[in-house]
Amino acid sequence: MDIQVPTVVLDGTVLSILSKEDTYGYVITKTVQEHLNISESTMYPVLRRLKKNNYLTNYDEPFEGRIRRYYHITDEGVARLAEIRTAWSDFDKSVNALLEGE
Amino acid sequence: MFNDYFAEVRNYLNGIPTRDQQEMVQFYEEQALDADWTVDQMVEKYGTPKQLARSLRLEYAMDVDDGQAGLGETEYPQSKSKNRTQMIWLIVLALLASPILFLLAIILVPMILGILMGFVSLIIGIYVAVIGVLAGGIAAIIAGISVWSSSTATGIFLMGAGVLLTGLVVIFAPIVWNVTKWLFEMFIKFMKWIGRKLVSRRQNSQVKEG
């Protein structure tokens, strides 16, 4: 069975990918899909929300006669990522303690 | 073939400002090109053009209602209430199309429609009551004036009653109205909460037909 990926975790994974380098939609989806079971329609709402909250910006670059939209993490985004990482590690510890603990 | 898919999606997005449409479709189009999908694969991943357009529309309508549609552009061509009507309709459709939530939808959809009808009758009721009591109050004042010369006591009584009724309307109508408005806002908030769940629910379940 699958556990639904919480919104905040999705936000964190995308920000983490972008913290390494600017990249575009397909790569973001693929990278997350390597680890989590998400559909190809998942990322758009996530990216949209992150942009609305000023955690990322985007710019277009031409590619083979069309446009590729690159996403770039902002300083707010970096701060947000740190926040999510801390929150996740706390959550992870608590759940482990409950699920695996004696 | 490939272009037909997105042409159809755009077609279903008719009415949304072109710039915002482009903004929404861009992501899906680019990803499909990068992944080099066939139309069949797109239907498998995104759903039919109609289904994709519906969920985009719903997301857009909720953003408009939140006052943060698109990415900070122009005026929206639709009025707030028209947008809300559409939003609620799209949520109902999405609920009905969602396989996981289907059982829940059987309960939720009639409930939503019931609440909506409740609001409509409540609003009509408020109007009728306000107009009725106000008319009664004014009629009593006029009656009071006209019987003043024959029976001053009756005249005073009628005028007093008239002023009282009119006063009650002036005091209570805004209160009742604001409470109704508040309840309605709560209802919209609840609907948007469901809507957001539905939009993000796309992540694990592809809808079959719609």
PDB file of C-alpha atoms in Angstrom:
ATOM      1  CA  MET A   1       0.000   0.000   0.000  1.00  0.00           C
ATOM      2  CA  ASP A   2       0.979   3.596  -0.497  1.00  0.00           C
ATOM      3  CA  ILE A   3       1.101   6.327   2.078  1.00  0.00           C
ATOM      4  CA  GLN A   4      -0.046   9.606   0.606  1.00  0.00           C
ATOM      5  CA  VAL A   5       2.812  12.066   0.390  1.00  0.00           C
ATOM      6  CA  PRO A   6       1.988  15.111   2.529  1.00  0.00           C
ATOM      7  CA  THR A   7       1.964  18.461   0.750  1.00  0.00           C
ATOM      8  CA  VAL A   8       4.745  19.887   2.872  1.00  0.00           C
ATOM      9  CA  VAL A   9       7.000  16.929   2.046  1.00  0.00           C
ATOM     10  CA  LEU A  10       6.374  17.418  -1.672  1.00  0.00           C
ATOM     11  CA  ASP A  11       7.273  21.088  -1.272  1.00  0.00           C
ATOM     12  CA  GLY A  12      10.467  20.052   0.486  1.00  0.00           C
ATOM     13  CA  THR A  13      11.513  17.523  -2.156  1.00  0.00           C
ATOM     14  CA  VAL A  14      11.074  20.062  -4.951  1.00  0.00           C
ATOM     15  CA  LEU A  15      12.962  22.764  -3.059  1.00  0.00           C
ATOM     16  CA  SER A  16      15.726  20.283  -2.302  1.00  0.00           C
ATOM     17  CA  ILE A  17      16.089  19.401  -5.991  1.00  0.00           C
ATOM     18  CA  LEU A  18      16.188  23.088  -6.905  1.00  0.00           C
ATOM     19  CA  SER A  19      18.719  23.864  -4.188  1.00  0.00           C
ATOM     20  CA  LYS A  20      21.264  21.900  -6.209  1.00  0.00           C
ATOM     21  CA  GLU A  21      20.577  23.572  -9.539  1.00  0.00           C
ATOM     22  CA  ASP A  22      17.900  25.262 -11.602  1.00  0.00           C
ATOM     23  CA  THR A  23      15.962  22.745 -13.616  1.00  0.00           C
ATOM     24  CA  TYR A  24      12.722  22.160 -15.532  1.00  0.00           C
ATOM     25  CA  GLY A  25       9.438  20.345 -14.986  1.00  0.00           C
ATOM     26  CA  TYR A  26      10.228  16.988 -16.526  1.00  0.00           C
ATOM     27  CA  VAL A  27      13.425  16.559 -14.524  1.00  0.00           C
ATOM     28  CA  ILE A  28      11.664  17.529 -11.289  1.00  0.00           C
ATOM     29  CA  THR A  29       8.887  14.989 -11.856  1.00  0.00           C
ATOM     30  CA  LYS A  30      11.351  12.258 -12.865  1.00  0.00           C
ATOM     31  CA  THR A  31      13.623  12.858  -9.888  1.00  0.00           C
ATOM     32  CA  VAL A  32      10.774  12.658  -7.403  1.00  0.00           C
ATOM     33  CA  GLN A  33       9.316   9.629  -9.166  1.00  0.00           C
ATOM     34  CA  GLU A  34      12.572   7.752  -8.661  1.00  0.00           C
ATOM     35  CA  HIS A  35      11.690   7.617  -4.985  1.00  0.00           C
ATOM     36  CA  LEU A  36       8.000   8.281  -4.568  1.00  0.00           C
ATOM     37  CA  ASN A  37       4.881   7.127  -6.315  1.00  0.00           C
ATOM     38  CA  ILE A  38       3.490  10.366  -7.708  1.00  0.00           C
ATOM     39  CA  SER A  39       1.719  11.034 -10.962  1.00  0.00           C
ATOM     40  CA  GLU A  40       2.788  13.336 -13.766  1.00  0.00           C
ATOM     41  CA  SER A  41       0.079  15.819 -12.814  1.00  0.00           C
ATOM     42  CA  THR A  42       1.349  16.286  -9.286  1.00  0.00           C
ATOM     43  CA  MET A  43       4.095  18.800  -9.819  1.00  0.00           C
ATOM     44  CA  TYR A  44       2.184  21.612 -11.423  1.00  0.00           C
ATOM     45  CA  PRO A  45       0.089  22.477  -8.345  1.00  0.00           C
ATOM     46  CA  VAL A  46       3.213  22.129  -6.196  1.00  0.00           C
ATOM     47  CA  LEU A  47       5.311  24.458  -8.359  1.00  0.00           C
ATOM     48  CA  ARG A  48       2.442  26.901  -8.595  1.00  0.00           C
ATOM     49  CA  ARG A  49       2.034  27.007  -4.841  1.00  0.00           C
ATOM     50  CA  LEU A  50       5.771  27.408  -4.265  1.00  0.00           C
ATOM     51  CA  LYS A  51       5.874  30.263  -6.730  1.00  0.00           C
ATOM     52  CA  LYS A  52       2.860  31.943  -5.107  1.00  0.00           C
ATOM     53  CA  ASN A  53       4.694  31.851  -1.785  1.00  0.00           C
ATOM     54  CA  ASN A  54       7.836  33.315  -3.375  1.00  0.00           C
ATOM     55  CA  TYR A  55       9.876  30.177  -2.694  1.00  0.00           C
ATOM     56  CA  LEU A  56      10.855  29.982  -6.333  1.00  0.00           C
ATOM     57  CA  THR A  57      10.916  31.970  -9.549  1.00  0.00           C
ATOM     58  CA  ASN A  58      10.922  30.765 -13.121  1.00  0.00           C
ATOM     59  CA  TYR A  59      12.448  31.814 -16.407  1.00  0.00           C
ATOM     60  CA  ASP A  60      12.120  30.511 -19.931  1.00  0.00           C
ATOM     61  CA  GLU A  61      14.919  29.252 -22.121  1.00  0.00           C
ATOM     62  CA  PRO A  62      14.655  28.238 -25.759  1.00  0.00           C
ATOM     63  CA  PHE A  63      15.203  24.568 -26.490  1.00  0.00           C
ATOM     64  CA  GLU A  64      14.871  22.969 -29.908  1.00  0.00           C
ATOM     65  CA  GLY A  65      12.536  25.641 -31.168  1.00  0.00           C
ATOM     66  CA  ARG A  66      10.320  25.593 -28.114  1.00  0.00           C
ATOM     67  CA  ILE A  67      10.460  26.880 -24.607  1.00  0.00           C
ATOM     68  CA  ARG A  68      11.639  25.198 -21.483  1.00  0.00           C
ATOM     69  CA  ARG A  69      10.648  26.710 -18.183  1.00  0.00           C
ATOM     70  CA  TYR A  70      13.367  26.600 -15.568  1.00  0.00           C
ATOM     71  CA  TYR A  71      12.702  26.978 -11.869  1.00  0.00           C
ATOM     72  CA  HIS A  72      15.039  28.765  -9.512  1.00  0.00           C
ATOM     73  CA  ILE A  73      14.921  28.619  -5.711  1.00  0.00           C
ATOM     74  CA  THR A  74      14.807  31.989  -3.896  1.00  0.00           C
ATOM     75  CA  ASP A  75      16.374  32.894  -0.546  1.00  0.00           C
ATOM     76  CA  GLU A  76      12.948  32.442   1.023  1.00  0.00           C
ATOM     77  CA  GLY A  77      12.866  29.034  -0.600  1.00  0.00           C
ATOM     78  CA  VAL A  78      16.196  28.078   0.913  1.00  0.00           C
ATOM     79  CA  ALA A  79      14.967  29.158   4.339  1.00  0.00           C
ATOM     80  CA  ARG A  80      11.758  27.213   3.831  1.00  0.00           C
ATOM     81  CA  LEU A  81      13.715  24.109   2.856  1.00  0.00           C
ATOM     82  CA  ALA A  82      15.749  24.304   6.069  1.00  0.00           C
ATOM     83  CA  GLU A  83      12.487  24.619   8.010  1.00  0.00           C
ATOM     84  CA  ILE A  84      10.954  21.591   6.289  1.00  0.00           C
ATOM     85  CA  ARG A  85      14.115  19.533   6.844  1.00  0.00           C
ATOM     86  CA  THR A  86      14.049  20.227  10.579  1.00  0.00           C
ATOM     87  CA  ALA A  87      10.343  19.520  10.827  1.00  0.00           C
ATOM     88  CA  TRP A  88      10.739  16.309   8.866  1.00  0.00           C
ATOM     89  CA  SER A  89      13.597  14.981  10.951  1.00  0.00           C
ATOM     90  CA  ASP A  90      11.572  15.590  14.134  1.00  0.00           C
ATOM     91  CA  PHE A  91       8.569  13.892  12.594  1.00  0.00           C
ATOM     92  CA  ASP A  92      10.694  11.016  11.341  1.00  0.00           C
ATOM     93  CA  LYS A  93      12.135  10.406  14.814  1.00  0.00           C
ATOM     94  CA  SER A  94       8.739  10.500  16.472  1.00  0.00           C
ATOM     95  CA  VAL A  95       7.135   8.106  13.996  1.00  0.00           C
ATOM     96  CA  ASN A  96      10.069   5.722  14.197  1.00  0.00           C
ATOM     97  CA  ALA A  97       9.905   5.729  17.963  1.00  0.00           C
ATOM     98  CA  LEU A  98       6.221   4.844  17.823  1.00  0.00           C
ATOM     99  CA  LEU A  99       6.293   2.355  14.974  1.00  0.00           C
ATOM    100  CA  GLU A 100       9.520   0.544  15.771  1.00  0.00           C
ATOM    101  CA  GLY A 101       9.847   1.209  19.478  1.00  0.00           C
ATOM    102  CA  GLU A 102       9.273  -1.392  22.153  1.00  0.00           C
TER     103      GLU A 102
ATOM    104  CA  MET B   1      -2.051  14.372 -32.866  1.00  0.00           C
ATOM    105  CA  PHE B   2       0.105  15.700 -30.096  1.00  0.00           C
ATOM    106  CA  ASN B   3      -0.988  19.251 -30.718  1.00  0.00           C
ATOM    107  CA  ASP B   4      -4.611  18.190 -30.947  1.00  0.00           C
ATOM    108  CA  TYR B   5      -4.535  17.070 -27.346  1.00  0.00           C
ATOM    109  CA  PHE B   6      -3.483  20.466 -26.066  1.00  0.00           C
ATOM    110  CA  ALA B   7      -5.633  22.334 -28.552  1.00  0.00           C
ATOM    111  CA  GLU B   8      -8.543  20.472 -27.026  1.00  0.00           C
ATOM    112  CA  VAL B   9      -7.405  21.271 -23.498  1.00  0.00           C
ATOM    113  CA  ARG B  10      -7.212  24.969 -24.421  1.00  0.00           C
ATOM    114  CA  ASN B  11     -10.610  24.707 -25.974  1.00  0.00           C
ATOM    115  CA  TYR B  12     -12.055  23.459 -22.680  1.00  0.00           C
ATOM    116  CA  LEU B  13     -10.298  26.308 -20.877  1.00  0.00           C
ATOM    117  CA  ASN B  14     -12.217  28.844 -22.929  1.00  0.00           C
ATOM    118  CA  GLY B  15     -13.144  31.921 -20.918  1.00  0.00           C
ATOM    119  CA  ILE B  16      -9.974  31.980 -18.864  1.00  0.00           C
ATOM    120  CA  PRO B  17      -7.641  34.834 -19.917  1.00  0.00           C
ATOM    121  CA  THR B  18      -5.291  33.565 -22.623  1.00  0.00           C
ATOM    122  CA  ARG B  19      -2.186  34.375 -20.648  1.00  0.00           C
ATOM    123  CA  ASP B  20      -3.303  32.322 -17.678  1.00  0.00           C
ATOM    124  CA  GLN B  21      -4.386  29.491 -19.963  1.00  0.00           C
ATOM    125  CA  GLN B  22      -0.955  29.472 -21.553  1.00  0.00           C
ATOM    126  CA  GLU B  23       0.654  29.527 -18.129  1.00  0.00           C
ATOM    127  CA  MET B  24      -1.283  26.436 -17.040  1.00  0.00           C
ATOM    128  CA  VAL B  25      -0.942  24.387 -20.217  1.00  0.00           C
ATOM    129  CA  GLN B  26       2.753  25.188 -20.639  1.00  0.00           C
ATOM    130  CA  PHE B  27       3.849  22.886 -17.826  1.00  0.00           C
ATOM    131  CA  TYR B  28       1.941  19.856 -19.105  1.00  0.00           C
ATOM    132  CA  GLU B  29       2.889  20.457 -22.709  1.00  0.00           C
ATOM    133  CA  GLU B  30       6.573  20.916 -21.955  1.00  0.00           C
ATOM    134  CA  GLN B  31       6.705  17.841 -19.752  1.00  0.00           C
ATOM    135  CA  ALA B  32       4.994  15.719 -22.399  1.00  0.00           C
ATOM    136  CA  LEU B  33       7.438  16.941 -25.051  1.00  0.00           C
ATOM    137  CA  ASP B  34      10.429  16.275 -22.816  1.00  0.00           C
ATOM    138  CA  ALA B  35       9.138  12.810 -21.990  1.00  0.00           C
ATOM    139  CA  ASP B  36       8.309  12.197 -25.648  1.00  0.00           C
ATOM    140  CA  TRP B  37       4.878  10.747 -24.954  1.00  0.00           C
ATOM    141  CA  THR B  38       2.305   9.619 -27.449  1.00  0.00           C
ATOM    142  CA  VAL B  39      -1.256  10.863 -27.142  1.00  0.00           C
ATOM    143  CA  ASP B  40      -2.258   7.564 -25.535  1.00  0.00           C
ATOM    144  CA  GLN B  41       0.414   7.982 -22.912  1.00  0.00           C
ATOM    145  CA  MET B  42      -0.774  11.517 -22.240  1.00  0.00           C
ATOM    146  CA  VAL B  43      -4.311  10.301 -21.690  1.00  0.00           C
ATOM    147  CA  GLU B  44      -2.947   7.668 -19.362  1.00  0.00           C
ATOM    148  CA  LYS B  45      -0.878  10.177 -17.375  1.00  0.00           C
ATOM    149  CA  TYR B  46      -2.966  13.347 -17.487  1.00  0.00           C
ATOM    150  CA  GLY B  47      -6.409  11.988 -18.255  1.00  0.00           C
ATOM    151  CA  THR B  48      -8.466  13.039 -21.253  1.00  0.00           C
ATOM    152  CA  PRO B  49      -8.174  16.672 -22.374  1.00  0.00           C
ATOM    153  CA  LYS B  50     -11.523  17.320 -20.750  1.00  0.00           C
ATOM    154  CA  GLN B  51     -10.412  15.853 -17.425  1.00  0.00           C
ATOM    155  CA  LEU B  52      -7.161  17.784 -17.413  1.00  0.00           C
ATOM    156  CA  ALA B  53      -8.972  20.984 -18.321  1.00  0.00           C
ATOM    157  CA  ARG B  54     -11.497  20.455 -15.538  1.00  0.00           C
ATOM    158  CA  SER B  55      -8.931  20.065 -12.847  1.00  0.00           C
ATOM    159  CA  LEU B  56      -6.998  23.072 -14.187  1.00  0.00           C
ATOM    160  CA  ARG B  57     -10.193  25.075 -14.204  1.00  0.00           C
ATOM    161  CA  LEU B  58     -11.002  24.073 -10.661  1.00  0.00           C
ATOM    162  CA  GLU B  59      -7.560  25.038  -9.450  1.00  0.00           C
ATOM    163  CA  TYR B  60      -7.829  28.321 -11.273  1.00  0.00           C
ATOM    164  CA  ALA B  61     -11.299  29.095  -9.913  1.00  0.00           C
ATOM    165  CA  MET B  62     -10.091  28.464  -6.354  1.00  0.00           C
ATOM    166  CA  ASP B  63      -7.103  30.736  -6.872  1.00  0.00           C
ATOM    167  CA  VAL B  64      -9.341  33.463  -8.272  1.00  0.00           C
ATOM    168  CA  ASP B  65     -11.569  33.122  -5.245  1.00  0.00           C
ATOM    169  CA  ASP B  66      -8.545  33.378  -2.972  1.00  0.00           C
ATOM    170  CA  GLY B  67      -7.712  36.584  -4.806  1.00  0.00           C
ATOM    171  CA  GLN B  68      -4.425  35.240  -6.067  1.00  0.00           C
ATOM    172  CA  ALA B  69      -5.209  33.815  -9.431  1.00  0.00           C
ATOM    173  CA  GLY B  70      -2.745  33.520 -12.211  1.00  0.00           C
ATOM    174  CA  LEU B  71       0.464  35.156 -11.337  1.00  0.00           C
ATOM    175  CA  GLY B  72      -0.532  38.663 -10.447  1.00  0.00           C
ATOM    176  CA  GLU B  73      -2.036  39.787 -13.695  1.00  0.00           C
ATOM    177  CA  THR B  74      -5.000  41.731 -14.894  1.00  0.00           C
ATOM    178  CA  GLU B  75      -8.631  41.973 -13.942  1.00  0.00           C
ATOM    179  CA  TYR B  76     -10.650  38.776 -14.103  1.00  0.00           C
ATOM    180  CA  PRO B  77     -13.428  38.833 -16.588  1.00  0.00           C
ATOM    181  CA  GLN B  78     -15.842  36.985 -14.352  1.00  0.00           C
ATOM    182  CA  SER B  79     -17.688  38.299 -11.342  1.00  0.00           C
ATOM    183  CA  LYS B  80     -16.934  36.709  -7.999  1.00  0.00           C
ATOM    184  CA  SER B  81     -20.310  35.020  -7.742  1.00  0.00           C
ATOM    185  CA  LYS B  82     -20.073  33.603 -11.245  1.00  0.00           C
ATOM    186  CA  ASN B  83     -16.638  32.254 -10.460  1.00  0.00           C
ATOM    187  CA  ARG B  84     -17.978  30.709  -7.256  1.00  0.00           C
ATOM    188  CA  THR B  85     -20.876  29.087  -9.026  1.00  0.00           C
ATOM    189  CA  GLN B  86     -18.438  27.538 -11.455  1.00  0.00           C
ATOM    190  CA  MET B  87     -16.062  26.531  -8.686  1.00  0.00           C
ATOM    191  CA  ILE B  88     -18.756  24.693  -6.723  1.00  0.00           C
ATOM    192  CA  TRP B  89     -19.949  22.982  -9.879  1.00  0.00           C
ATOM    193  CA  LEU B  90     -16.407  21.828 -10.708  1.00  0.00           C
ATOM    194  CA  ILE B  91     -15.945  20.532  -7.181  1.00  0.00           C
ATOM    195  CA  VAL B  92     -19.168  18.560  -7.436  1.00  0.00           C
ATOM    196  CA  LEU B  93     -18.038  17.115 -10.787  1.00  0.00           C
ATOM    197  CA  ALA B  94     -14.607  16.265  -9.416  1.00  0.00           C
ATOM    198  CA  LEU B  95     -16.197  14.587  -6.411  1.00  0.00           C
ATOM    199  CA  LEU B  96     -18.398  12.471  -8.652  1.00  0.00           C
ATOM    200  CA  ALA B  97     -15.454  11.534 -10.879  1.00  0.00           C
ATOM    201  CA  SER B  98     -13.163  10.607  -8.013  1.00  0.00           C
ATOM    202  CA  PRO B  99     -13.123   6.823  -7.588  1.00  0.00           C
ATOM    203  CA  ILE B 100     -11.661   6.821  -4.095  1.00  0.00           C
ATOM    204  CA  LEU B 101     -14.120   9.348  -2.821  1.00  0.00           C
ATOM    205  CA  PHE B 102     -17.098   7.960  -4.652  1.00  0.00           C
ATOM    206  CA  LEU B 103     -18.828   6.667  -1.542  1.00  0.00           C
ATOM    207  CA  LEU B 104     -18.158   9.937   0.209  1.00  0.00           C
ATOM    208  CA  ALA B 105     -19.420  11.793  -2.840  1.00  0.00           C
ATOM    209  CA  ILE B 106     -22.783  10.049  -2.614  1.00  0.00           C
ATOM    210  CA  ILE B 107     -23.210  11.675   0.759  1.00  0.00           C
ATOM    211  CA  LEU B 108     -21.399  14.935   0.079  1.00  0.00           C
ATOM    212  CA  VAL B 109     -22.964  15.938  -3.215  1.00  0.00           C
ATOM    213  CA  PRO B 110     -26.586  15.902  -2.014  1.00  0.00           C
ATOM    214  CA  MET B 111     -25.414  17.630   1.151  1.00  0.00           C
ATOM    215  CA  ILE B 112     -23.727  20.399  -0.850  1.00  0.00           C
ATOM    216  CA  LEU B 113     -26.759  20.838  -3.075  1.00  0.00           C
ATOM    217  CA  GLY B 114     -28.976  20.840   0.003  1.00  0.00           C
ATOM    218  CA  ILE B 115     -26.922  23.534   1.687  1.00  0.00           C
ATOM    219  CA  LEU B 116     -26.983  25.628  -1.479  1.00  0.00           C
ATOM    220  CA  MET B 117     -30.743  25.336  -1.752  1.00  0.00           C
ATOM    221  CA  GLY B 118     -30.983  26.157   1.915  1.00  0.00           C
ATOM    222  CA  PHE B 119     -29.060  29.358   1.325  1.00  0.00           C
ATOM    223  CA  VAL B 120     -31.216  30.326  -1.624  1.00  0.00           C
ATOM    224  CA  SER B 121     -34.428  29.840   0.341  1.00  0.00           C
ATOM    225  CA  LEU B 122     -32.936  31.616   3.337  1.00  0.00           C
ATOM    226  CA  ILE B 123     -32.057  34.626   1.204  1.00  0.00           C
ATOM    227  CA  ILE B 124     -35.494  34.687  -0.400  1.00  0.00           C
ATOM    228  CA  GLY B 125     -36.994  34.324   3.072  1.00  0.00           C
ATOM    229  CA  ILE B 126     -35.002  37.268   4.382  1.00  0.00           C
ATOM    230  CA  TYR B 127     -36.070  39.426   1.465  1.00  0.00           C
ATOM    231  CA  VAL B 128     -39.739  38.516   1.834  1.00  0.00           C
ATOM    232  CA  ALA B 129     -39.665  39.056   5.596  1.00  0.00           C
ATOM    233  CA  VAL B 130     -37.885  42.393   5.327  1.00  0.00           C
ATOM    234  CA  ILE B 131     -40.211  43.687   2.633  1.00  0.00           C
ATOM    235  CA  GLY B 132     -43.306  42.326   4.418  1.00  0.00           C
ATOM    236  CA  VAL B 133     -42.503  43.748   7.825  1.00  0.00           C
ATOM    237  CA  LEU B 134     -41.339  47.042   6.365  1.00  0.00           C
ATOM    238  CA  ALA B 135     -44.530  47.352   4.300  1.00  0.00           C
ATOM    239  CA  GLY B 136     -46.599  46.485   7.366  1.00  0.00           C
ATOM    240  CA  GLY B 137     -44.769  49.080   9.428  1.00  0.00           C
ATOM    241  CA  ILE B 138     -45.205  51.848   6.877  1.00  0.00           C
ATOM    242  CA  ALA B 139     -48.857  50.904   6.316  1.00  0.00           C
ATOM    243  CA  ALA B 140     -49.455  51.109  10.068  1.00  0.00           C
ATOM    244  CA  ILE B 141     -47.891  54.574  10.223  1.00  0.00           C
ATOM    245  CA  ILE B 142     -50.034  55.779   7.327  1.00  0.00           C
ATOM    246  CA  ALA B 143     -53.136  54.201   8.884  1.00  0.00           C
ATOM    247  CA  GLY B 144     -52.256  55.890  12.153  1.00  0.00           C
ATOM    248  CA  ILE B 145     -52.083  59.294  10.462  1.00  0.00           C
ATOM    249  CA  SER B 146     -55.373  58.793   8.645  1.00  0.00           C
ATOM    250  CA  VAL B 147     -57.370  57.803  11.753  1.00  0.00           C
ATOM    251  CA  TRP B 148     -55.658  60.502  13.842  1.00  0.00           C
ATOM    252  CA  SER B 149     -58.543  63.005  13.556  1.00  0.00           C
ATOM    253  CA  SER B 150     -61.337  60.490  14.418  1.00  0.00           C
ATOM    254  CA  SER B 151     -59.517  58.541  17.121  1.00  0.00           C
ATOM    255  CA  THR B 152     -56.272  59.968  18.391  1.00  0.00           C
ATOM    256  CA  ALA B 153     -55.573  56.960  20.662  1.00  0.00           C
ATOM    257  CA  THR B 154     -55.876  54.462  17.801  1.00  0.00           C
ATOM    258  CA  GLY B 155     -53.788  56.766  15.671  1.00  0.00           C
ATOM    259  CA  ILE B 156     -51.006  56.903  18.249  1.00  0.00           C
ATOM    260  CA  PHE B 157     -51.147  53.134  18.741  1.00  0.00           C
ATOM    261  CA  LEU B 158     -50.927  52.426  15.012  1.00  0.00           C
ATOM    262  CA  MET B 159     -48.131  54.879  14.476  1.00  0.00           C
ATOM    263  CA  GLY B 160     -46.224  53.461  17.424  1.00  0.00           C
ATOM    264  CA  ALA B 161     -46.624  49.935  16.110  1.00  0.00           C
ATOM    265  CA  GLY B 162     -45.531  51.105  12.661  1.00  0.00           C
ATOM    266  CA  VAL B 163     -42.418  52.812  13.973  1.00  0.00           C
ATOM    267  CA  LEU B 164     -41.618  49.736  16.080  1.00  0.00           C
ATOM    268  CA  LEU B 165     -41.884  47.358  13.096  1.00  0.00           C
ATOM    269  CA  THR B 166     -39.834  49.620  10.874  1.00  0.00           C
ATOM    270  CA  GLY B 167     -37.235  49.975  13.601  1.00  0.00           C
ATOM    271  CA  LEU B 168     -37.028  46.211  14.075  1.00  0.00           C
ATOM    272  CA  VAL B 169     -36.318  45.747  10.385  1.00  0.00           C
ATOM    273  CA  VAL B 170     -33.660  48.444  10.413  1.00  0.00           C
ATOM    274  CA  ILE B 171     -31.961  46.852  13.421  1.00  0.00           C
ATOM    275  CA  PHE B 172     -32.307  43.154  12.690  1.00  0.00           C
ATOM    276  CA  ALA B 173     -32.121  42.920   8.911  1.00  0.00           C
ATOM    277  CA  PRO B 174     -28.407  43.784   8.747  1.00  0.00           C
ATOM    278  CA  ILE B 175     -27.640  41.336  11.566  1.00  0.00           C
ATOM    279  CA  VAL B 176     -29.509  38.461   9.939  1.00  0.00           C
ATOM    280  CA  TRP B 177     -27.967  39.386   6.611  1.00  0.00           C
ATOM    281  CA  ASN B 178     -24.425  39.410   7.967  1.00  0.00           C
ATOM    282  CA  VAL B 179     -24.884  36.104   9.754  1.00  0.00           C
ATOM    283  CA  THR B 180     -26.125  34.567   6.504  1.00  0.00           C
ATOM    284  CA  LYS B 181     -23.175  36.010   4.628  1.00  0.00           C
ATOM    285  CA  TRP B 182     -20.776  34.669   7.227  1.00  0.00           C
ATOM    286  CA  LEU B 183     -22.322  31.200   7.041  1.00  0.00           C
ATOM    287  CA  PHE B 184     -22.001  31.312   3.285  1.00  0.00           C
ATOM    288  CA  GLU B 185     -18.319  32.259   3.484  1.00  0.00           C
ATOM    289  CA  MET B 186     -17.770  29.296   5.816  1.00  0.00           C
ATOM    290  CA  PHE B 187     -19.482  27.061   3.315  1.00  0.00           C
ATOM    291  CA  ILE B 188     -17.248  28.356   0.498  1.00  0.00           C
ATOM    292  CA  LYS B 189     -14.185  27.799   2.662  1.00  0.00           C
ATOM    293  CA  PHE B 190     -15.244  24.224   3.278  1.00  0.00           C
ATOM    294  CA  MET B 191     -15.821  23.691  -0.439  1.00  0.00           C
ATOM    295  CA  LYS B 192     -12.387  25.020  -1.275  1.00  0.00           C
ATOM    296  CA  TRP B 193     -10.887  22.721   1.311  1.00  0.00           C
ATOM    297  CA  ILE B 194     -12.508  19.766  -0.456  1.00  0.00           C
ATOM    298  CA  GLY B 195     -11.445  21.183  -3.822  1.00  0.00           C
ATOM    299  CA  ARG B 196      -7.793  21.484  -2.809  1.00  0.00           C
ATOM    300  CA  LYS B 197      -7.881  17.886  -1.582  1.00  0.00           C
ATOM    301  CA  LEU B 198      -9.301  16.799  -4.905  1.00  0.00           C
ATOM    302  CA  VAL B 199      -6.708  18.675  -6.919  1.00  0.00           C
ATOM    303  CA  SER B 200      -3.824  17.196  -4.976  1.00  0.00           C
ATOM    304  CA  ARG B 201      -5.505  13.800  -4.895  1.00  0.00           C
ATOM    305  CA  ARG B 202      -4.699  13.552  -8.571  1.00  0.00           C
ATOM    306  CA  GLN B 203      -1.286  12.402  -7.499  1.00  0.00           C
ATOM    307  CA  ASN B 204      -2.263   8.816  -6.893  1.00  0.00           C
ATOM    308  CA  SER B 205      -5.390   8.156  -8.826  1.00  0.00           C
ATOM    309  CA  GLN B 206      -6.150   8.703 -12.418  1.00  0.00           C
ATOM    310  CA  VAL B 207      -9.757   9.257 -13.183  1.00  0.00           C
ATOM    311  CA  LYS B 208     -11.198   6.868 -15.716  1.00  0.00           C
ATOM    312  CA  GLU B 209     -14.102   8.621 -17.351  1.00  0.00           C
ATOM    313  CA  GLY B 210     -15.711  12.012 -17.182  1.00  0.00           C
TER     314      GLY B 210
END
